[in-house]
Amino acid sequence: MKVLVTVKEVAEVEDDFEIADLDVDPRYLEYDLNEWDEYAVESAVQLAEAADEEVEVVSVTIGPERSEETIRMALAKGVDRAVRVWDDDIEAAEFLDVASKVRLLEAVVAEEDPDIVLSGVQAHDTGFGATGVALADAIGFEWGAVVNALDIEGVLNDGVARVHRELEGGIEELTEIDLPAVLTIQTGINEPRYASLRGIRQAQSKEIAPKTLSDLGLDFSAVESELFLTDMYEPETESDATYFEGDAGEQAAALASALREKGVGAE
Amino acid sequence: MSDVLIVAEHRRGEIRDVSYELVTAGRELADATGGDLHLAVVSGDVDEFATRLNLDGVDAIHTVDYGEEFNHDVYAQATCALVDDIDPQFVLMPNSVNGLDYAPAVANRLDLPLVSDAVGMTFDGGLTVTREMYGSKVETTIEVDAERATVTIRGGEWKATDADGDADIAAFDFAPDESAINSTVTGFEEVAGGDVDIADADVLVSVGRGIEDEENIELVEELADALGATLSSSRPIVDNGWLPKNRQVGQSGKVVTPKVYIAVGISGAVQHVAGMKGSETIVAINTDPNAPIFDIADYGVVGDLFEVVPELIDEFQ
């Protein structure tokens, strides 16, 4: 059995930042493993650990060489090997929309032939929340979006993913999904492990296979998007809050009197 | 070809709010393209839903009477079949958990671009969508260089349409390929039960990521005690297992409307704000002056919670 897990390196923006051209100035960006993907990686590794048979966990990343640091984190947590898709044409692409990513991932799926694909619900940076489901449809897999509970035994023994999908308003939908399937994994589904020292050491010798468009039998048209990002700006703040100034003591005193006016702490 | 198709959302017999907002967004877009607004109701009591969604600005309602609850395979197939029939320029779906369970498949199947989580839309010969990035830190403009497209819209961004309309309601002739329905909804579960109902509290002290460590939760517990308040939290606290799920405020947790809501170390992601923006008075304590929580706060303290909260506890002891 093979599990393919998508791993994205995402940029997080510092509190204070500037925008340069059409993106946040890289000086204010920090790169990290996408939070949702951390949970997807953990689910994938748990599947492998629970299985009697050999289960291989392969990660796939669309990202530049810099992202290998992030990929190593996934390898240190138990992913067996990694595929990293990138080349000059992808680098030059103006905007990798959902359809572009699906064309790349679809080619990787064709090479790897996984039984189940796990992805995060969304990426922290672009936040489309759509690649997993679109990929499933493209590769003819069944799917489930926003999965926050997964019965591992069902996946291993029955060919069925019994999942909870986290709907709005504290309601979960119980769904049975025939495999092969793509599941998009929600935060909180498990407790992502910390990489052990041994894991970190082992990760150094695990394979990260670089793939170009032509390696995947594609050309630049695969990353030609019909979406163009034409502007980026800080949203106007509409705050009409009353701010309490001063040191912490002064702020707390002023806030306390405002709260008392609202009847807080009256009893 | 200039028409707009919107797909309504319902769950367990109730029409979801975003359906009424889709009518508004869809009508605005159809006015700009010069087309008709079509509304699709798929599964459940479609006749009842169609009557209730017969709203001002809707030109035609298509009912797909198949199944009871949402099933993504049925929704994807039905939406694609309707697109074949109606030939709309744009398809608008909700950016909800269920919307994101079929909209990407619709886009892929029809080979149309998808722009998800739209917070604004304009059409002037081409479609331009406003959406956020980097966890709401920036807004972006996305231009769609295609004649047709699919869009999912964020809930709460468009006003709901309430006024009655006079659309034609017709049953859409649709029989799904049942061999391609490979997922089954077997039930629902309410997850927010337990010892305390944060929705009943008059005063909530709510803790977020800024608390940094599990052992610091004690500090906000102390504050809640001093204020006679109930403790709640944002999502990351529950994801980390520091507080139980029944304490979670937000889209996937509880919607609360207390008299006073005190957000401690909560940045105010849109999913959180959806669960507490109806509070009478909102207080925010956060180190980041640009945190979106301040946009909806009545009182703001820009400062380190580890300095402010102990002082505040002292004030009430």
Coordinates of C-alpha atoms in Angstrom, one line a residue:
Chain A
M1 CA 0.0 0.0 0.0
K2 CA 1.2 3.5 -0.8
V3 CA 0.1 6.8 0.8
L4 CA 0.9 10.0 -1.1
V5 CA 0.8 13.1 1.1
T6 CA 1.0 16.6 -0.2
V7 CA 3.4 18.9 1.6
K8 CA 3.6 22.6 1.0
E9 CA 6.1 25.1 2.2
V10 CA 4.1 28.2 3.0
A11 CA 5.1 31.7 3.8
E12 CA 3.9 33.4 6.9
V13 CA 3.8 37.1 7.2
E14 CA 5.2 39.0 10.2
D15 CA 3.0 41.4 12.1
D16 CA 4.5 44.4 10.4
F17 CA 5.3 44.1 6.7
E18 CA 5.5 45.8 3.4
I19 CA 4.2 44.8 0.0
A20 CA 6.6 45.0 -2.9
D21 CA 5.2 44.6 -6.4
L22 CA 2.6 41.9 -6.2
D23 CA 3.6 40.0 -3.1
V24 CA 4.7 40.6 0.5
D25 CA 8.3 41.8 0.6
P26 CA 10.3 38.5 1.2
R27 CA 12.0 40.3 4.1
Y28 CA 8.8 39.9 6.1
L29 CA 8.2 36.3 5.2
E30 CA 9.0 33.2 7.2
Y31 CA 8.8 29.8 5.6
D32 CA 7.3 26.8 7.3
L33 CA 5.6 23.5 6.7
N34 CA 1.9 24.3 6.0
E35 CA 0.0 23.8 9.3
W36 CA -2.7 21.6 7.7
D37 CA -0.1 19.5 6.0
E38 CA 1.5 18.7 9.4
Y39 CA -1.7 16.9 10.3
A40 CA -1.9 15.2 6.9
V41 CA 1.7 13.9 7.4
E42 CA 0.8 12.7 10.9
S43 CA -2.2 10.8 9.5
A44 CA -0.1 9.3 6.8
V45 CA 2.6 8.1 9.2
Q46 CA -0.1 6.7 11.6
L47 CA -1.5 4.7 8.7
A48 CA 1.9 3.2 8.0
E49 CA 2.5 2.4 11.6
A50 CA -0.8 0.7 12.1
A51 CA -0.4 -1.5 9.1
D52 CA 0.8 -5.1 9.2
E53 CA 1.9 -5.0 5.6
E54 CA 4.4 -2.6 4.2
V55 CA 3.0 0.9 3.7
E56 CA 5.1 3.4 1.9
V57 CA 4.6 7.1 2.7
V58 CA 5.7 9.4 -0.1
S59 CA 5.4 13.2 0.0
V60 CA 5.0 15.5 -2.9
T61 CA 5.8 19.1 -2.9
I62 CA 5.6 21.8 -5.6
G63 CA 8.3 24.2 -4.5
P64 CA 11.8 25.6 -5.1
E65 CA 15.0 24.1 -3.6
R66 CA 14.5 26.2 -0.5
S67 CA 11.5 24.0 0.4
E68 CA 13.8 21.0 0.9
E69 CA 14.3 22.2 4.5
T70 CA 10.5 21.9 5.0
I71 CA 10.4 18.5 3.2
R72 CA 13.2 17.3 5.5
M73 CA 10.9 18.0 8.5
A74 CA 8.2 15.7 7.0
L75 CA 10.9 13.1 6.3
A76 CA 12.1 13.4 9.9
K77 CA 8.5 12.7 11.1
G78 CA 8.3 9.4 9.2
V79 CA 7.7 10.1 5.5
D80 CA 9.8 7.6 3.6
R81 CA 10.8 9.6 0.6
A82 CA 9.9 12.8 -1.2
V83 CA 9.2 14.1 -4.6
R84 CA 9.8 17.8 -5.3
V85 CA 8.4 19.3 -8.5
W86 CA 10.0 22.5 -9.8
D87 CA 11.8 24.0 -12.7
D88 CA 12.4 27.3 -14.5
D89 CA 9.0 27.2 -16.2
I90 CA 7.2 26.7 -12.9
E91 CA 9.3 29.4 -11.3
A92 CA 8.4 31.8 -14.1
A93 CA 4.7 31.0 -13.8
E94 CA 2.9 34.1 -12.7
F95 CA 0.3 32.4 -10.6
L96 CA -0.1 28.7 -9.8
D97 CA -3.8 28.3 -9.6
V98 CA -5.7 25.1 -8.6
A99 CA -5.8 23.8 -12.1
S100 CA -2.1 24.2 -12.6
K101 CA -1.3 22.4 -9.4
V102 CA -3.7 19.6 -10.3
R103 CA -1.9 19.1 -13.6
L104 CA 1.4 18.7 -11.8
L105 CA 0.1 16.5 -9.0
E106 CA -1.9 14.4 -11.5
A107 CA 1.4 13.5 -13.3
V108 CA 3.0 12.6 -10.0
V109 CA 0.1 10.4 -9.0
A110 CA 0.4 8.7 -12.4
E111 CA 4.0 7.8 -11.6
E112 CA 3.5 6.9 -7.9
D113 CA 0.2 5.1 -8.2
P114 CA -0.9 5.6 -4.6
D115 CA -3.9 4.0 -2.9
I116 CA -4.8 7.0 -0.9
V117 CA -3.8 10.7 -1.1
L118 CA -3.8 12.9 2.0
S119 CA -3.6 16.7 1.7
G120 CA -4.1 19.6 4.0
V121 CA -7.5 21.3 3.8
Q122 CA -5.9 24.4 2.6
A123 CA -2.6 26.2 2.4
H124 CA -2.0 29.0 4.8
D125 CA -0.7 31.4 2.2
T126 CA -3.0 31.2 -0.8
G127 CA -5.9 29.6 1.0
F128 CA -7.8 28.2 -2.0
G129 CA -8.8 25.1 -0.2
A130 CA -9.6 23.3 -3.5
T131 CA -6.6 21.4 -4.8
G132 CA -7.3 18.1 -3.0
V133 CA -10.8 17.8 -4.3
A134 CA -9.9 19.0 -7.8
L135 CA -7.1 16.5 -7.9
A136 CA -9.4 13.7 -6.8
D137 CA -11.7 14.4 -9.6
A138 CA -8.9 14.6 -12.1
I139 CA -7.4 11.2 -11.2
G140 CA -10.7 9.5 -10.8
F141 CA -10.4 9.0 -7.0
E142 CA -13.3 9.5 -4.6
W143 CA -12.7 12.2 -2.0
G144 CA -13.7 13.8 1.3
A145 CA -13.0 17.4 2.2
V146 CA -12.3 18.7 5.7
V147 CA -11.8 15.4 7.4
N148 CA -11.3 15.7 11.2
A149 CA -11.5 12.0 12.1
L150 CA -10.3 9.0 10.2
D151 CA -10.8 5.3 11.0
I152 CA -7.4 3.9 10.1
E153 CA -8.5 0.3 10.4
G154 CA -11.1 0.8 7.7
V155 CA -8.5 2.2 5.3
L156 CA -6.1 -0.7 5.9
N157 CA -8.6 -3.6 6.0
D158 CA -11.9 -2.7 4.3
G159 CA -10.9 -0.4 1.5
V160 CA -13.2 2.3 3.0
A161 CA -12.3 5.5 4.6
R162 CA -14.8 6.1 7.4
V163 CA -14.4 9.8 8.2
H164 CA -15.9 12.7 10.0
R165 CA -16.2 15.8 8.0
E166 CA -16.1 19.0 10.1
L167 CA -19.1 21.1 9.0
E168 CA -19.9 24.5 10.3
G169 CA -21.5 25.1 13.7
G170 CA -20.1 22.1 15.7
I171 CA -21.7 19.5 13.5
E172 CA -19.7 16.6 12.0
E173 CA -20.8 14.6 9.0
L174 CA -20.1 10.9 9.2
T175 CA -19.2 9.6 5.8
E176 CA -17.9 6.4 4.2
I177 CA -15.7 7.0 1.2
D178 CA -14.6 4.2 -1.1
L179 CA -10.9 3.9 -1.8
P180 CA -8.9 5.0 -3.6
A181 CA -9.6 8.5 -2.3
V182 CA -8.1 11.9 -1.6
L183 CA -8.8 13.1 1.9
T184 CA -8.2 16.7 2.8
I185 CA -7.1 16.8 6.4
Q186 CA -8.3 19.4 9.0
T187 CA -6.2 20.6 11.8
G188 CA -6.9 19.0 15.2
I189 CA -7.5 15.5 13.6
N190 CA -4.4 14.2 15.5
E191 CA -1.4 15.3 17.5
P192 CA 1.4 15.9 15.1
R193 CA 4.6 14.4 16.5
Y194 CA 7.8 16.2 17.0
A195 CA 10.6 14.9 15.0
S196 CA 13.0 12.7 17.1
L197 CA 16.7 13.2 16.9
R198 CA 16.9 9.8 15.3
G199 CA 14.3 10.9 12.8
I200 CA 16.1 14.0 11.9
R201 CA 19.3 12.1 11.4
Q202 CA 17.5 9.5 9.2
A203 CA 15.9 12.3 7.2
Q204 CA 19.2 13.4 5.9
S205 CA 19.7 10.2 4.0
K206 CA 16.2 9.9 2.6
E207 CA 15.5 10.7 -1.0
I208 CA 14.1 13.9 -2.2
A209 CA 13.6 13.3 -6.0
P210 CA 13.5 16.5 -8.0
K211 CA 11.1 16.5 -11.0
T212 CA 10.9 18.9 -13.8
L213 CA 7.9 19.4 -16.1
S214 CA 9.6 17.4 -18.7
D215 CA 10.4 14.6 -16.2
L216 CA 6.6 14.4 -15.7
G217 CA 5.8 14.4 -19.4
L218 CA 4.5 18.0 -19.2
D219 CA 5.5 21.3 -20.7
F220 CA 5.1 25.0 -19.8
S221 CA 1.4 24.9 -20.8
A222 CA 0.8 22.9 -17.6
V223 CA 1.4 26.0 -15.5
E224 CA -0.4 28.4 -17.7
S225 CA -3.1 29.8 -15.5
E226 CA -6.2 31.6 -16.4
L227 CA -6.0 33.5 -13.1
F228 CA -3.8 36.5 -12.7
L229 CA -3.0 38.2 -9.5
T230 CA -3.0 41.8 -10.4
D231 CA -3.0 43.6 -7.1
M232 CA -2.2 43.1 -3.4
Y233 CA -2.8 45.5 -0.6
E234 CA -3.4 45.7 3.1
P235 CA -7.1 45.7 3.8
E236 CA -8.4 49.0 5.1
T237 CA -8.8 48.8 8.8
E238 CA -12.2 49.8 9.9
S239 CA -11.5 49.8 13.6
D240 CA -13.4 52.3 15.7
A241 CA -12.2 50.7 18.9
T242 CA -11.4 52.8 22.0
Y243 CA -7.8 52.1 22.7
F244 CA -6.3 52.2 26.2
E245 CA -2.9 53.7 26.3
G246 CA -0.1 53.7 28.8
D247 CA 1.8 50.9 30.5
A248 CA 0.2 47.5 31.3
G249 CA -1.1 48.7 34.7
E250 CA -2.7 51.8 33.2
Q251 CA -4.2 49.9 30.4
A252 CA -5.6 47.3 32.8
A253 CA -7.0 50.0 35.1
A254 CA -8.8 51.7 32.2
L255 CA -10.1 48.5 30.8
A256 CA -11.3 47.4 34.3
S257 CA -13.4 50.5 34.7
A258 CA -14.8 50.0 31.2
L259 CA -15.7 46.4 32.0
R260 CA -17.3 47.4 35.4
E261 CA -19.5 49.8 33.5
K262 CA -20.7 46.9 31.5
G263 CA -21.5 45.1 34.7
V264 CA -18.6 42.7 34.6
G265 CA -17.4 41.4 37.9
A266 CA -20.4 42.9 39.7
E267 CA -21.3 39.8 41.6
Chain B
M1 CA -24.1 32.5 -22.2
S2 CA -24.3 35.6 -20.0
D3 CA -26.3 33.9 -17.4
V4 CA -25.3 33.2 -13.8
L5 CA -26.0 29.9 -12.0
I6 CA -26.0 29.8 -8.2
V7 CA -26.2 26.6 -6.2
A8 CA -28.1 26.9 -2.9
E9 CA -26.9 25.1 0.3
H10 CA -29.1 23.4 2.9
R11 CA -28.4 21.0 5.7
R12 CA -30.7 18.8 7.8
G13 CA -33.8 20.5 6.4
E14 CA -32.6 24.1 6.8
I15 CA -31.5 26.5 4.1
R16 CA -28.0 27.9 5.0
D17 CA -27.6 31.7 5.2
V18 CA -25.0 31.7 2.4
S19 CA -27.8 30.7 0.0
Y20 CA -29.5 34.1 0.5
E21 CA -26.2 35.8 0.1
L22 CA -25.5 33.9 -3.2
V23 CA -28.7 35.4 -4.5
T24 CA -27.4 38.9 -3.9
A25 CA -23.9 38.1 -5.3
G26 CA -25.4 36.3 -8.3
R27 CA -27.9 39.1 -9.1
E28 CA -25.1 41.7 -9.0
L29 CA -23.0 39.7 -11.3
A30 CA -26.0 38.9 -13.7
D31 CA -26.8 42.6 -13.8
A32 CA -23.2 43.2 -14.9
T33 CA -23.2 40.5 -17.6
G34 CA -26.7 41.3 -18.7
G35 CA -27.9 37.7 -18.1
D36 CA -30.5 35.8 -16.1
L37 CA -29.9 34.5 -12.6
H38 CA -30.6 30.8 -12.2
L39 CA -30.8 29.1 -8.8
A40 CA -30.3 25.4 -8.3
V41 CA -31.7 23.4 -5.4
V42 CA -30.3 19.9 -5.1
S43 CA -31.6 17.2 -2.8
G44 CA -33.9 17.4 0.2
D45 CA -37.4 18.9 0.2
V46 CA -36.7 20.8 -3.0
D47 CA -40.2 22.1 -3.5
E48 CA -40.2 23.7 -0.1
F49 CA -36.7 25.1 -0.6
A50 CA -37.6 26.4 -4.0
T51 CA -40.5 28.3 -2.6
R52 CA -38.4 29.8 0.1
L53 CA -35.6 30.7 -2.2
N54 CA -38.0 32.4 -4.7
L55 CA -36.4 35.7 -4.0
D56 CA -36.2 39.1 -5.6
G57 CA -33.7 38.9 -8.6
V58 CA -33.9 35.2 -9.2
D59 CA -35.2 34.5 -12.8
A60 CA -35.4 30.7 -12.7
I61 CA -35.2 28.0 -10.1
H62 CA -34.2 24.4 -11.0
T63 CA -35.0 21.7 -8.6
V64 CA -33.1 18.4 -8.5
D65 CA -35.1 16.0 -6.5
Y66 CA -32.6 13.3 -5.7
G67 CA -31.5 12.2 -2.2
E68 CA -32.0 13.9 1.1
E69 CA -28.7 15.3 2.4
F70 CA -25.7 16.8 0.7
N71 CA -23.6 14.2 -1.3
H72 CA -20.7 15.7 -3.2
D73 CA -21.0 13.2 -6.1
V74 CA -24.7 14.1 -6.6
Y75 CA -24.0 17.8 -6.3
A76 CA -21.1 17.7 -8.7
Q77 CA -23.0 15.7 -11.3
A78 CA -26.2 17.8 -10.9
T79 CA -24.3 21.1 -11.2
C80 CA -22.4 19.9 -14.3
A81 CA -25.7 18.7 -15.9
L82 CA -27.3 22.1 -15.2
V83 CA -24.4 23.9 -16.7
D84 CA -24.7 21.8 -19.8
D85 CA -28.4 22.7 -20.0
I86 CA -28.3 26.4 -18.9
D87 CA -25.0 27.3 -20.4
P88 CA -24.1 29.9 -17.8
Q89 CA -21.1 32.2 -17.9
F90 CA -20.5 31.9 -14.2
V91 CA -21.3 29.4 -11.6
L92 CA -21.3 30.6 -8.0
M93 CA -21.2 28.2 -5.1
P94 CA -20.8 28.7 -1.3
N95 CA -17.2 28.6 0.1
S96 CA -18.5 26.4 2.9
V97 CA -17.2 23.0 4.0
N98 CA -19.7 21.4 1.7
G99 CA -19.1 23.9 -1.1
L100 CA -15.4 23.1 -1.1
D101 CA -16.4 19.4 -1.2
Y102 CA -17.9 19.7 -4.8
A103 CA -17.0 23.1 -6.3
P104 CA -13.4 22.0 -7.2
A105 CA -14.8 18.9 -8.8
V106 CA -17.2 20.9 -10.9
A107 CA -14.5 23.2 -12.0
N108 CA -12.2 20.3 -12.9
R109 CA -14.9 18.4 -14.8
L110 CA -16.0 21.4 -16.8
D111 CA -12.4 22.5 -17.3
L112 CA -13.2 26.0 -15.9
P113 CA -11.0 28.1 -13.6
L114 CA -12.0 28.2 -10.0
V115 CA -11.6 31.2 -7.7
S116 CA -12.5 30.3 -4.2
D117 CA -13.3 32.3 -1.1
A118 CA -14.3 35.4 -3.0
V119 CA -15.1 38.4 -0.8
G120 CA -15.9 40.7 -3.7
M121 CA -16.6 40.5 -7.4
T122 CA -16.8 42.9 -10.3
F123 CA -17.5 42.3 -14.0
D124 CA -16.5 44.7 -16.7
G125 CA -16.1 42.5 -19.8
G126 CA -14.0 40.2 -17.6
L127 CA -14.4 38.9 -14.1
T128 CA -12.3 40.3 -11.3
V129 CA -12.4 38.7 -7.8
T130 CA -11.2 40.1 -4.5
R131 CA -9.9 37.5 -2.1
E132 CA -7.6 37.4 0.9
M133 CA -4.2 35.8 1.3
Y134 CA -1.8 35.0 4.1
G135 CA -4.5 34.4 6.7
S136 CA -6.3 37.7 6.0
K137 CA -3.2 39.8 6.2
V138 CA -3.6 41.0 2.7
E139 CA -6.3 41.4 0.1
T140 CA -5.6 40.5 -3.6
T141 CA -7.3 41.1 -6.9
I142 CA -7.5 38.1 -9.2
E143 CA -8.4 38.7 -12.8
V144 CA -9.9 35.8 -14.6
D145 CA -8.7 35.5 -18.2
A146 CA -11.4 33.2 -19.3
E147 CA -14.9 33.7 -20.6
R148 CA -16.4 31.4 -18.1
A149 CA -15.5 30.6 -14.5
T150 CA -16.6 29.1 -11.2
V151 CA -16.4 31.0 -8.0
T152 CA -17.1 30.1 -4.4
I153 CA -18.2 33.0 -2.2
R154 CA -17.3 33.5 1.5
G155 CA -20.3 33.6 3.8
G156 CA -21.2 36.9 5.4
E157 CA -19.7 39.1 2.7
W158 CA -22.8 39.8 0.7
K159 CA -26.1 41.0 2.2
A160 CA -28.8 38.4 2.2
T161 CA -31.7 38.8 -0.2
D162 CA -35.0 38.6 1.7
A163 CA -37.6 40.1 -0.6
D164 CA -39.9 37.7 -2.4
G165 CA -39.5 37.1 -6.1
D166 CA -41.4 35.6 -9.0
A167 CA -39.0 33.1 -10.6
D168 CA -40.2 30.2 -12.7
I169 CA -39.7 27.0 -10.7
A170 CA -39.1 23.9 -12.8
A171 CA -38.0 20.3 -11.9
F172 CA -34.8 19.6 -13.7
D173 CA -34.7 16.2 -15.5
F174 CA -31.7 14.6 -13.9
A175 CA -30.7 11.0 -13.2
P176 CA -27.3 10.7 -11.7
D177 CA -24.8 8.0 -12.7
E178 CA -25.2 6.0 -9.5
S179 CA -22.1 3.9 -10.2
A180 CA -20.1 7.1 -9.7
I181 CA -21.5 7.8 -6.3
N182 CA -18.9 6.3 -4.1
S183 CA -19.4 8.0 -0.8
T184 CA -22.2 7.7 1.7
V185 CA -23.3 10.0 4.5
T186 CA -24.3 7.8 7.4
G187 CA -25.1 10.4 10.0
F188 CA -24.4 13.5 11.9
E189 CA -22.8 14.2 15.2
E190 CA -23.0 17.3 17.4
V191 CA -19.6 17.7 18.9
A192 CA -19.9 20.7 21.3
G193 CA -21.6 19.0 24.2
G194 CA -20.2 18.5 27.6
D195 CA -20.0 20.3 31.0
V196 CA -20.5 23.8 29.9
D197 CA -22.3 25.7 27.2
I198 CA -20.3 28.8 26.3
A199 CA -23.3 30.0 24.3
D200 CA -25.1 30.6 27.6
A201 CA -22.4 32.8 29.1
D202 CA -22.9 36.6 29.7
V203 CA -19.2 37.2 29.8
L204 CA -16.6 35.2 27.9
V205 CA -12.9 35.3 28.4
S206 CA -11.6 33.8 25.2
V207 CA -8.0 32.7 24.7
G208 CA -6.0 32.3 21.5
R209 CA -2.7 31.4 20.0
G210 CA -1.0 34.3 21.8
I211 CA -1.1 32.3 25.1
E212 CA 1.8 30.3 23.6
D213 CA 1.9 27.4 26.0
E214 CA -0.5 25.0 27.7
E215 CA 0.7 25.9 31.1
N216 CA -0.3 29.5 30.5
I217 CA -3.9 28.6 30.1
E218 CA -4.1 28.9 33.9
L219 CA -3.5 32.6 33.6
V220 CA -6.7 33.2 31.6
E221 CA -8.6 30.8 33.8
E222 CA -7.7 33.0 36.7
L223 CA -8.9 36.0 34.7
A224 CA -12.2 34.3 33.9
D225 CA -12.6 33.5 37.6
A226 CA -11.9 37.0 38.7
L227 CA -14.4 38.4 36.3
G228 CA -17.1 35.8 36.9
A229 CA -16.7 34.9 33.3
T230 CA -16.7 31.6 31.3
L231 CA -13.6 30.5 29.5
S232 CA -13.7 29.9 25.8
S233 CA -11.0 29.8 23.0
S234 CA -10.2 30.0 19.4
R235 CA -9.4 27.0 17.3
P236 CA -5.7 26.5 17.8
I237 CA -6.2 26.0 21.5
V238 CA -8.6 23.2 20.9
D239 CA -6.5 21.7 18.1
N240 CA -3.6 21.5 20.6
G241 CA -5.8 19.7 23.1
W242 CA -5.4 22.5 25.7
L243 CA -9.1 23.0 26.1
P244 CA -12.0 20.7 25.0
K245 CA -13.9 21.2 21.8
N246 CA -17.0 22.6 23.6
R247 CA -15.0 25.7 24.4
Q248 CA -14.3 26.6 20.8
V249 CA -15.8 29.8 19.4
G250 CA -16.0 30.1 15.6
Q251 CA -17.3 28.8 12.4
S252 CA -16.7 25.1 13.2
G253 CA -17.3 25.6 17.0
K254 CA -20.0 27.6 18.7
V255 CA -21.5 30.9 17.7
V256 CA -21.7 33.1 20.8
T257 CA -23.3 36.4 21.5
P258 CA -22.4 37.3 25.1
K259 CA -22.8 40.8 26.6
V260 CA -19.0 41.0 26.9
Y261 CA -16.4 39.0 24.9
I262 CA -12.8 39.5 25.9
A263 CA -10.4 38.1 23.2
V264 CA -7.0 37.4 24.7
G265 CA -4.2 36.8 22.3
I266 CA -6.7 36.1 19.4
S267 CA -5.8 37.6 16.1
G268 CA -9.3 37.4 14.7
A269 CA -9.2 35.1 11.7
V270 CA -12.4 35.2 9.7
Q271 CA -13.5 31.8 11.0
H272 CA -13.2 33.0 14.6
V273 CA -14.9 36.3 14.0
A274 CA -17.9 34.4 12.4
G275 CA -18.5 32.9 15.8
M276 CA -18.4 36.0 18.0
K277 CA -19.0 39.1 16.0
G278 CA -22.6 39.3 17.4
S279 CA -21.3 39.9 20.9
E280 CA -22.6 43.2 22.5
T281 CA -19.2 44.4 23.6
I282 CA -15.9 43.1 22.3
V283 CA -12.6 43.6 24.0
A284 CA -9.3 42.7 22.4
I285 CA -5.9 42.3 24.0
N286 CA -3.2 41.6 21.4
T287 CA 0.4 42.6 20.7
D288 CA -0.2 43.1 17.0
P289 CA -1.9 46.5 16.4
N290 CA -2.9 45.3 12.9
A291 CA -4.6 42.1 14.1
P292 CA -8.0 41.9 12.5
I293 CA -9.7 41.4 15.9
F294 CA -9.3 45.2 16.5
D295 CA -11.5 45.9 13.4
I296 CA -14.5 44.6 15.3
A297 CA -13.4 45.5 18.9
D298 CA -15.1 48.1 21.0
Y299 CA -12.2 48.3 23.3
G300 CA -8.6 47.6 22.4
V301 CA -5.4 47.0 24.4
V302 CA -2.3 46.8 22.2
G303 CA 0.0 45.1 24.6
D304 CA 1.5 41.9 25.9
L305 CA -1.2 39.7 27.5
F306 CA 1.4 38.4 30.0
E307 CA 1.7 41.9 31.4
V308 CA -1.8 43.1 31.0
V309 CA -3.8 40.1 32.2
P310 CA -2.1 39.8 35.6
E311 CA -2.8 43.5 36.1
L312 CA -6.4 43.1 35.1
I313 CA -6.8 40.1 37.5
D314 CA -5.4 42.4 40.3
E315 CA -8.0 45.0 39.4
F316 CA -10.8 42.6 40.1
Q317 CA -9.5 40.9 43.2

